[in-house]
Each structure stands twice: as C-alpha cells, then as structure tokens.
Amino acid sequence: MPIFVHDSRQFHLQGRNVSYVIRLLDNGQLEQTYFGKKVADRSDFSGLAPLPAEPLGNANFPLKDSSFSLEWTRQEYPSFGTSDFREPALQLTESIGSRLSHFTFSAYDIVKGKPSLAGLPAVYAEAEDECETLNITLEDDILNARLILSYTVFHDRDVILRHVELTNTGKESFSINRLMSASIDLPHSDFERIQLDGAWIRERHLNRAKLQPGLHVIDSKKGVSSSWHNPFLALCSPDTSENEGEAIGLNLIYSGNFRASVEVDTYDTTRLMIGLNPFDFSWTLGSGESFQTPEAVLVYSASGLNGISQSFHSLYQDRLIRGAWKTKERPVLLNNWEATYFDFDEKKLVSLADSASDLGIELFVLDDGWFEGRNNDKTSLGDWTADLKKLPEGLGSLADKVREKKVSFGIWVEPEMISEKSRLYETHPEWVLRAPHRPHTPGRHQMVLDLTKQDVQDYIIEEICKVLEESNASYVKWDMNRTLTEVYSDSLPADRQGEVLHRYTLGLYRVLDAITSRFPDVLFESCASGGNRFDPGMLYYMPQTWTSDNTDAVERLKIQYGTSLVYPVSSMGAHVSAVPNHQTGRVTPLDFRFHVAMFGAFGYELDPEKMNPADRQAVAKQIERFKSERGLLQFGTFYRLLSPFESNDTAWMTVSKDQSEAIVAFYRVLAKPNSSMKRIRLAGLHPESEYEVEWQEGSRIHTRTYFGDELMNIGWQVPPFYNGTVKTAHTHFYGDFQSAVWKFREVKKG
C-alpha cells in the first residue's frame, strides 16, 4: 500500500526508497511536509514542520495562532498575493481583473493504477496493482474553480508523478496565466543544482553550481523544449557524486516551452518548480472547461546521480516508451546524409545500400533531398512526392531495390515545415504560422505549419502515411529544423493568441499519435536539428532521438554523458562519421569513434564506398562486435564513472540486469607526457561474484579474474599508457584520442 491517509489531513506516499508527505494546514491549504528517503508511516507528521516560537513575516490569516504566515510556510501548491512572495505555482485572472486565488482542501480520492492524460504524453501503468494515484481536490469558492493535484507513486520505484487539472465550475470565464505541473518546498538550501545546457551541436552539457539566495530559472521560449536548456533540473547535496549522496531530479514530459526554477528565500527554504512556461502564455477557461498540465517526473536517490539516472532510464524504458520497439534491439543503420547531402540519384543510393549490406549494416536510411525539387534547403518542404529526376521509378521502387540488398529501408521527413517555394504554399499560404502584418523570419529558408489547425494536422497525417505506405519503410527520421518565430494563428481570436504555442504542441501530439498508431511496427526517431527537442514527450511517441547533429566523437563524450543523466542509452542516436569530422574538422581514430557511438542507437554517417579496404574490414568487425553486445549496450544498467566535464578522461559502463556481464569503456582525449597509471572504480557488479576480463596488448591477449568487490572498491587498472620513452608491446595507449572497451563476464556466481 504506497499511499497512507490519516484523518483526511495527512497524506503519505511511499515508494521503494522514497517518501512524500503532505499535510493540511489550518487555513485549508496544503503543506509540503517531507520529500526524501523513505520513512515509516505514522499517524501524525506535524512534528516535522513545527511553528516558530514567535511571528515571522506577514501573519495575515485570521487564525488562532498569530505566528502563522505563508511567507515562510513550505507549501504544496503555492499562489501569489496572500503573504507568500516567492514564485507561485498558479496565477489566474478573473473577469474583474483580480489575480488572487485561494484554493482550499475539499476532498481526496485514491485510485489503483494511473489514469492517462487527455491529449498529452505521460507515463503509463501496465497493471493496476503496480501503482496508485492520489487526487487531492481544492476549491476556490469566489472564483468558482476546482483544482485537482494528482500524484502517482509506484510500489517498486523511487518516482512521484505529478500533474494538475483546473476546471471552471462557474458561469464566467477566467484566464490561466500560470499553472505549473509540480512545485516542492524543501526545508534548507544546502544544495547544488544541476542542469543540462548548450546549443546546436553542443547539446546537454552538464552544468553544476551551488545554490545562491534568490531565483534561478531555465526555460525555453523557442516553441520546442530546446537545446539551450533541457526540461530537467536536479538538486543534490554538495558531496553527492555519481554513486554516493542524495539527489532529486525533476523532468517535464513536454516538447514545447517550459520553465524550471529553483528559489532560495530569506529563510533558506528551497522551492523547486517545473511546468509550462508562463511567458507568452495565457489560456481562457470557459464555463465547464478543464485544463490539464503536462506531467512532471520527480525522482529521489540516496545513491548519487547514477541513482536518479537509473530511475529515469528504467521508468522511461518500461513505462513511457511504447510499441514494438520498446524493448527491441535497434538495427545498425547507415544514413546517406554525410555521404551525399542533396547530390544523389537512385543508382548511387542502391550502390550505397549494397556496400552497406556487405559490411553488415541492417538498415539504409534515405535522408533529405528525395522529394520533388529538393536540391537544396530552400524549396519543396510540404510536397511529399518523390523527385522522379532522382528516383525515376518512384520511392517504392527504390525501397524495393534497397531491400533486395538484404537491408531494410528507412526515410527522412520534416512534416511540420513548409517552403515558400512549394505547391503546398501556393495552395495554402494561410497554413503558415505567422503574423499577416509583420515581416517573417524565414529560418533555414523555411516556415512552420500552423498545427493549431485540424486541417493542417490532417494533411500531415495523410501525406506522411502515404509516404510510409508507398515505401513500406521500417524506420522514419522525423526532423524539425527551425524554432517558432512570429507566433500568430488566425485560427484563434486576438485575445487568445497566448494559447498558440501550447495548442501547437497539442496538435503535434495528435499527429504523432495518429501516425505511430497506424504504423506500430515502424521505428520512429525524432530529430530537431539534432537534439533541439530531446525530451520525454517525444520519447512517448518515438523511442529514440537523434542526440546531436555533431558526430565528432570527442564532443559526443560530453553530449552523451550529459544526456545519460536523464535519458536511457537506447534512446540516444549515435553514429560513426567520416573524418575530418564535418562539424569540428577533427580527425579521430576509427576505433575511438566506434567506442563512443556503440553506447546508443548505433549506426554510420559516411560513404562506405570511399573507405579503404583496411577501414572497411575494421567497420565490418565493429558491426559484428556491436551486434554480439547490442542487448547489453542498449538495455543494460548504465553507470557514469569519469566525467569529461572534469578531466581529460571519460569512463562509463553498462551492466546486465542479472549482473553477469558488464562492458566498460575508457576514453582519453589528449595524450599526457609521462602519464601516471590509471585506476577506475567500477559499479553495479555483484560484490561476491568472480569476473573474467580479457584485453590485448600488441599481439598478446591477457586474461585475468577479479571479484566484484575488488573491481568496485579497488578498481580496474587501465593498461599502460605511452610514457614518452619507449613504445613497447605492452603500450596500450599511444597518442591523442585513445580508447578501450572491456567485457567482464561472471565465471563464478557470488
């Protein structure tokens, strides 16, 4: 029983290792009493939040205890204007212009399992008995509104899922200006915050800093979750490492504008919050109408940052990603983009597929440039008809010829976009998201379709379904290469333009749901100029995302390391590309590129016909090795060991669920003169099991066994580096960009 209720005044949600306690205050609002490591249930938790001995702040509620004030109270879902001057979770405007609200407890109910959210992606339950959902109803009798705070707790996870539903129960409309998905007040401020920041081709870099008094905000105003800041924020103790210490993670299942904040007040209380970005947002709620927020995922770990990561990974793999590819190993693919760009014809593509097949590639992906008139990025988006000058027998014929080479066929599309030079724009210029009386920013020579309109949604659904039916593609790369500017839709009146961005995202979700439901066996990969929309909302519809347009292996160490803080390895598209790298100009060894990319949805982004025989042979061996380890690499328990943000070295590993196998990877970016020896403490092994590991030095192969506790407490000794004098047969690492991957096998069970 994960949810305990005491006299309808105290609620205790209890997961595997986590507790979340809410208490009803004397003024009818809710207190956030405790969130953290699991504690035993008791009938009264009020001792955890004692009132001060003398008044603090503005004691303006007419209660017997004159020391009561919301200014310092830890609140569960705070509003603004009634003595709490911190960031509110909601702000509403009623017809007279008042922006005050006062929601007080009305009722609660507990349901088995987890109800779905209308029109929004969310975590799901496969069985009613694996989780319970608490719904707490609050009412504002003056506004005539009902607010339901929903919490789902799983028996065997350290996760609390939260969302809010607001209903107008009166006759007059009011406006929603802010309605966050989750807010939590913590009793102290001795935390460091962690966020994932970046930009195009340097997405999700880990940023960690000590909390300071005041308000810290990350957000997106770009119409997508964005590469600038991921919709994720974490707090941890200053001494928290990858494997030790307390950490809290908060992630939003949403693909549009978001806001996450952490605020330290004058009393050292910390308020953590996430939800829809209130900037440029307002929503008119008419009589009888309801509004649901996206779902927030709140995770607790007492075992370091790897602990919150593994909770996110497990939850998203098991209860967010859906369909045939949920647990299915991903095919090794070749994407033609960096091999050909727009310059190809059917003969070239079939030849590439043939060459790829010889190497062991399982999937050939046709990228941009296949549809009519598309010889550059200035034309034809929206016209999803094959260019017969390049593909004289059409898309279906090409796909059949590719499959004759014993590889599957996949295709690139960018359905949310439209080119000014296109048949679609000539027919429907009103379908563009733009202000009619303002200049328009043609980002990347393209415009955005107005997905607030159902006829636009229906057009995309039918056109993309035609492409998939004609080609019988087994894989789709769904791209989105610009953000939203000059946001205006003639589908809404002047006073409701603040709804456009959220309605766009809801329209996108309707499109994705329709297409992926119609083609349940197709593997969909989302892309937005790489990782500009890498979020759990997209993972609900598409089980993997193109992690970054940057395929440089050195930069990918940081990108993939940061991404792994929240998202599972199976969701990260990771490819080996040609050198010099097209994004950085860097030249790295083929093995180094492979060792980085193998930890993901793996493939190649190059022209195999331009490789020399030695490289072709090496690639064939890489693919063979990857296939033999694919299940463990993509679905094992992932641990970060050494951070590229802290040193010249990076290390990570993955462990099978039964702890019988592990793969450990080590990367050194730049050579160090007369380098010291390196030892890495491993993680996740059975301490009493004996493991065998094999490694090669020159032509010699070494084999040795270690116990799990030795590898985790003493560490794995990395083979020798070149020390600047004599390179011998024992020298394992020589020069820049060196890497190694080792397999540990259990030979004696503990």
mmCIF file of N, CA and C in Angstrom, residues 437-495:
data_model
loop_
_atom_site.group_PDB
_atom_site.id
_atom_site.type_symbol
_atom_site.label_atom_id
_atom_site.label_comp_id
_atom_site.label_asym_id
_atom_site.label_seq_id
_atom_site.Cartn_x
_atom_site.Cartn_y
_atom_site.Cartn_z
ATOM 1 N N HIS A 437 0.634 40.980 -40.757
ATOM 2 C CA HIS A 437 1.035 42.367 -40.943
ATOM 3 C C HIS A 437 2.478 42.631 -40.515
ATOM 4 N N ARG A 438 3.234 41.523 -40.276
ATOM 5 C CA ARG A 438 4.606 41.664 -39.806
ATOM 6 C C ARG A 438 5.572 40.932 -40.740
ATOM 7 N N PRO A 439 6.840 41.412 -40.824
ATOM 8 C CA PRO A 439 7.850 40.628 -41.558
ATOM 9 C C PRO A 439 8.033 39.264 -40.908
ATOM 10 N N HIS A 440 8.397 38.271 -41.712
ATOM 11 C CA HIS A 440 8.541 36.907 -41.205
ATOM 12 C C HIS A 440 9.995 36.474 -41.299
ATOM 13 N N THR A 441 10.482 35.837 -40.242
ATOM 14 C CA THR A 441 11.847 35.341 -40.223
ATOM 15 C C THR A 441 11.894 33.960 -40.876
ATOM 16 N N PRO A 442 12.477 33.856 -42.070
ATOM 17 C CA PRO A 442 12.492 32.542 -42.756
ATOM 18 C C PRO A 442 13.671 31.692 -42.288
ATOM 19 N N GLY A 443 13.634 31.250 -41.051
ATOM 20 C CA GLY A 443 14.716 30.445 -40.511
ATOM 21 C C GLY A 443 14.989 29.225 -41.365
ATOM 22 N N ARG A 444 16.247 29.067 -41.738
ATOM 23 C CA ARG A 444 16.685 27.955 -42.587
ATOM 24 C C ARG A 444 15.874 27.882 -43.893
ATOM 25 N N HIS A 445 15.439 29.048 -44.381
ATOM 26 C CA HIS A 445 14.681 29.153 -45.639
ATOM 27 C C HIS A 445 13.353 28.400 -45.569
ATOM 28 N N GLN A 446 12.774 28.288 -44.394
ATOM 29 C CA GLN A 446 11.525 27.556 -44.284
ATOM 30 C C GLN A 446 10.631 28.181 -43.222
ATOM 31 N N MET A 447 9.363 27.822 -43.278
ATOM 32 C CA MET A 447 8.374 28.322 -42.338
ATOM 33 C C MET A 447 7.718 27.138 -41.629
ATOM 34 N N VAL A 448 6.966 27.462 -40.576
ATOM 35 C CA VAL A 448 6.350 26.429 -39.752
ATOM 36 C C VAL A 448 4.861 26.345 -40.073
ATOM 37 N N LEU A 449 4.383 25.136 -40.262
ATOM 38 C CA LEU A 449 2.951 24.933 -40.463
ATOM 39 C C LEU A 449 2.198 25.174 -39.153
ATOM 40 N N ASP A 450 0.997 25.690 -39.270
ATOM 41 C CA ASP A 450 0.188 26.026 -38.106
ATOM 42 C C ASP A 450 -0.543 24.777 -37.612
ATOM 43 N N LEU A 451 0.077 24.084 -36.675
ATOM 44 C CA LEU A 451 -0.500 22.843 -36.162
ATOM 45 C C LEU A 451 -1.618 23.077 -35.160
ATOM 46 N N THR A 452 -2.009 24.337 -34.936
ATOM 47 C CA THR A 452 -3.212 24.565 -34.145
ATOM 48 C C THR A 452 -4.458 24.236 -34.963
ATOM 49 N N LYS A 453 -4.318 24.134 -36.288
ATOM 50 C CA LYS A 453 -5.446 23.895 -37.191
ATOM 51 C C LYS A 453 -5.587 22.407 -37.489
ATOM 52 N N GLN A 454 -6.798 21.884 -37.326
ATOM 53 C CA GLN A 454 -7.003 20.461 -37.540
ATOM 54 C C GLN A 454 -6.811 20.063 -38.997
ATOM 55 N N ASP A 455 -7.145 20.952 -39.958
ATOM 56 C CA ASP A 455 -6.952 20.571 -41.356
ATOM 57 C C ASP A 455 -5.471 20.454 -41.697
ATOM 58 N N VAL A 456 -4.622 21.243 -41.034
ATOM 59 C CA VAL A 456 -3.174 21.103 -41.213
ATOM 60 C C VAL A 456 -2.712 19.779 -40.608
ATOM 61 N N GLN A 457 -3.196 19.475 -39.427
ATOM 62 C CA GLN A 457 -2.843 18.198 -38.799
ATOM 63 C C GLN A 457 -3.258 17.028 -39.694
ATOM 64 N N ASP A 458 -4.471 17.095 -40.224
ATOM 65 C CA ASP A 458 -4.978 16.005 -41.068
ATOM 66 C C ASP A 458 -4.151 15.862 -42.339
ATOM 67 N N TYR A 459 -3.725 16.995 -42.915
ATOM 68 C CA TYR A 459 -2.890 16.949 -44.123
ATOM 69 C C TYR A 459 -1.580 16.216 -43.840
ATOM 70 N N ILE A 460 -0.927 16.571 -42.737
ATOM 71 C CA ILE A 460 0.344 15.928 -42.394
ATOM 72 C C ILE A 460 0.141 14.432 -42.178
ATOM 73 N N ILE A 461 -0.900 14.083 -41.447
ATOM 74 C CA ILE A 461 -1.165 12.660 -41.180
ATOM 75 C C ILE A 461 -1.325 11.882 -42.479
ATOM 76 N N GLU A 462 -2.136 12.390 -43.379
ATOM 77 C CA GLU A 462 -2.413 11.646 -44.611
ATOM 78 C C GLU A 462 -1.204 11.605 -45.538
ATOM 79 N N GLU A 463 -0.477 12.715 -45.660
ATOM 80 C CA GLU A 463 0.672 12.736 -46.570
ATOM 81 C C GLU A 463 1.797 11.829 -46.086
ATOM 82 N N ILE A 464 2.091 11.865 -44.800
ATOM 83 C CA ILE A 464 3.171 11.015 -44.282
ATOM 84 C C ILE A 464 2.758 9.549 -44.312
ATOM 85 N N CYS A 465 1.492 9.276 -44.059
ATOM 86 C CA CYS A 465 1.028 7.886 -44.168
ATOM 87 C C CYS A 465 1.151 7.381 -45.599
ATOM 88 N N LYS A 466 0.899 8.237 -46.587
ATOM 89 C CA LYS A 466 1.080 7.839 -47.984
ATOM 90 C C LYS A 466 2.534 7.481 -48.267
ATOM 91 N N VAL A 467 3.458 8.275 -47.743
ATOM 92 C CA VAL A 467 4.887 8.005 -47.929
ATOM 93 C C VAL A 467 5.256 6.645 -47.340
ATOM 94 N N LEU A 468 4.753 6.374 -46.145
ATOM 95 C CA LEU A 468 5.086 5.108 -45.486
ATOM 96 C C LEU A 468 4.441 3.919 -46.191
ATOM 97 N N GLU A 469 3.242 4.118 -46.690
ATOM 98 C CA GLU A 469 2.582 3.036 -47.426
ATOM 99 C C GLU A 469 3.292 2.747 -48.747
ATOM 100 N N GLU A 470 3.700 3.811 -49.447
ATOM 101 C CA GLU A 470 4.373 3.620 -50.731
ATOM 102 C C GLU A 470 5.734 2.951 -50.559
ATOM 103 N N SER A 471 6.477 3.373 -49.559
ATOM 104 C CA SER A 471 7.843 2.872 -49.379
ATOM 105 C C SER A 471 7.921 1.618 -48.519
ATOM 106 N N ASN A 472 6.867 1.361 -47.744
ATOM 107 C CA ASN A 472 6.893 0.269 -46.768
ATOM 108 C C ASN A 472 8.122 0.395 -45.860
ATOM 109 N N ALA A 473 8.440 1.632 -45.488
ATOM 110 C CA ALA A 473 9.628 1.899 -44.672
ATOM 111 C C ALA A 473 9.484 1.285 -43.286
ATOM 112 N N SER A 474 10.596 0.833 -42.753
ATOM 113 C CA SER A 474 10.594 0.256 -41.408
ATOM 114 C C SER A 474 11.140 1.231 -40.374
ATOM 115 N N TYR A 475 11.575 2.413 -40.860
ATOM 116 C CA TYR A 475 12.186 3.417 -39.973
ATOM 117 C C TYR A 475 11.869 4.792 -40.540
ATOM 118 N N VAL A 476 11.594 5.747 -39.631
ATOM 119 C CA VAL A 476 11.348 7.132 -40.018
ATOM 120 C C VAL A 476 12.183 8.045 -39.134
ATOM 121 N N LYS A 477 12.927 8.947 -39.779
ATOM 122 C CA LYS A 477 13.608 10.021 -39.057
ATOM 123 C C LYS A 477 12.762 11.271 -39.212
ATOM 124 N N TRP A 478 12.140 11.705 -38.118
ATOM 125 C CA TRP A 478 11.212 12.837 -38.115
ATOM 126 C C TRP A 478 11.969 14.081 -37.673
ATOM 127 N N ASP A 479 12.261 14.975 -38.614
ATOM 128 C CA ASP A 479 13.112 16.121 -38.327
ATOM 129 C C ASP A 479 12.279 17.388 -38.117
ATOM 130 N N MET A 480 12.929 18.411 -37.525
ATOM 131 C CA MET A 480 12.293 19.702 -37.287
ATOM 132 C C MET A 480 13.429 20.716 -37.139
ATOM 133 N N ASN A 481 13.729 21.416 -38.246
ATOM 134 C CA ASN A 481 14.979 22.148 -38.336
ATOM 135 C C ASN A 481 14.899 23.640 -38.050
ATOM 136 N N ARG A 482 13.849 24.107 -37.444
ATOM 137 C CA ARG A 482 13.842 25.500 -37.006
ATOM 138 C C ARG A 482 12.885 25.669 -35.832
ATOM 139 N N THR A 483 13.094 26.736 -35.101
ATOM 140 C CA THR A 483 12.217 27.030 -33.974
ATOM 141 C C THR A 483 11.114 27.993 -34.419
ATOM 142 N N LEU A 484 10.187 28.312 -33.507
ATOM 143 C CA LEU A 484 8.992 29.073 -33.862
ATOM 144 C C LEU A 484 9.203 30.560 -33.594
ATOM 145 N N THR A 485 8.985 31.364 -34.646
ATOM 146 C CA THR A 485 9.089 32.817 -34.514
ATOM 147 C C THR A 485 7.818 33.464 -35.056
ATOM 148 N N GLU A 486 7.622 34.750 -34.733
ATOM 149 C CA GLU A 486 6.440 35.492 -35.172
ATOM 150 C C GLU A 486 5.172 34.654 -34.961
ATOM 151 N N VAL A 487 5.015 34.164 -33.751
ATOM 152 C CA VAL A 487 3.942 33.219 -33.457
ATOM 153 C C VAL A 487 2.591 33.934 -33.461
ATOM 154 N N TYR A 488 1.755 33.564 -34.407
ATOM 155 C CA TYR A 488 0.397 34.088 -34.520
ATOM 156 C C TYR A 488 -0.403 33.093 -35.343
ATOM 157 N N SER A 489 -1.650 32.859 -34.952
ATOM 158 C CA SER A 489 -2.516 31.961 -35.706
ATOM 159 C C SER A 489 -3.869 32.620 -35.916
ATOM 160 N N ASP A 490 -4.313 32.633 -37.180
ATOM 161 C CA ASP A 490 -5.644 33.187 -37.454
ATOM 162 C C ASP A 490 -6.752 32.208 -37.077
ATOM 163 N N SER A 491 -6.376 31.070 -36.499
ATOM 164 C CA SER A 491 -7.383 30.130 -36.009
ATOM 165 C C SER A 491 -7.943 30.550 -34.653
ATOM 166 N N LEU A 492 -7.314 31.535 -34.021
ATOM 167 C CA LEU A 492 -7.730 31.980 -32.693
ATOM 168 C C LEU A 492 -7.977 33.485 -32.703
ATOM 169 N N PRO A 493 -8.913 33.977 -31.866
ATOM 170 C CA PRO A 493 -9.170 35.417 -31.800
ATOM 171 C C PRO A 493 -8.016 36.151 -31.138
ATOM 172 N N ALA A 494 -8.073 37.473 -31.216
ATOM 173 C CA ALA A 494 -6.980 38.312 -30.731
ATOM 174 C C ALA A 494 -6.663 38.079 -29.263
ATOM 175 N N ASP A 495 -7.699 37.875 -28.437
ATOM 176 C CA ASP A 495 -7.464 37.742 -27.004
ATOM 177 C C ASP A 495 -7.044 36.336 -26.591
#
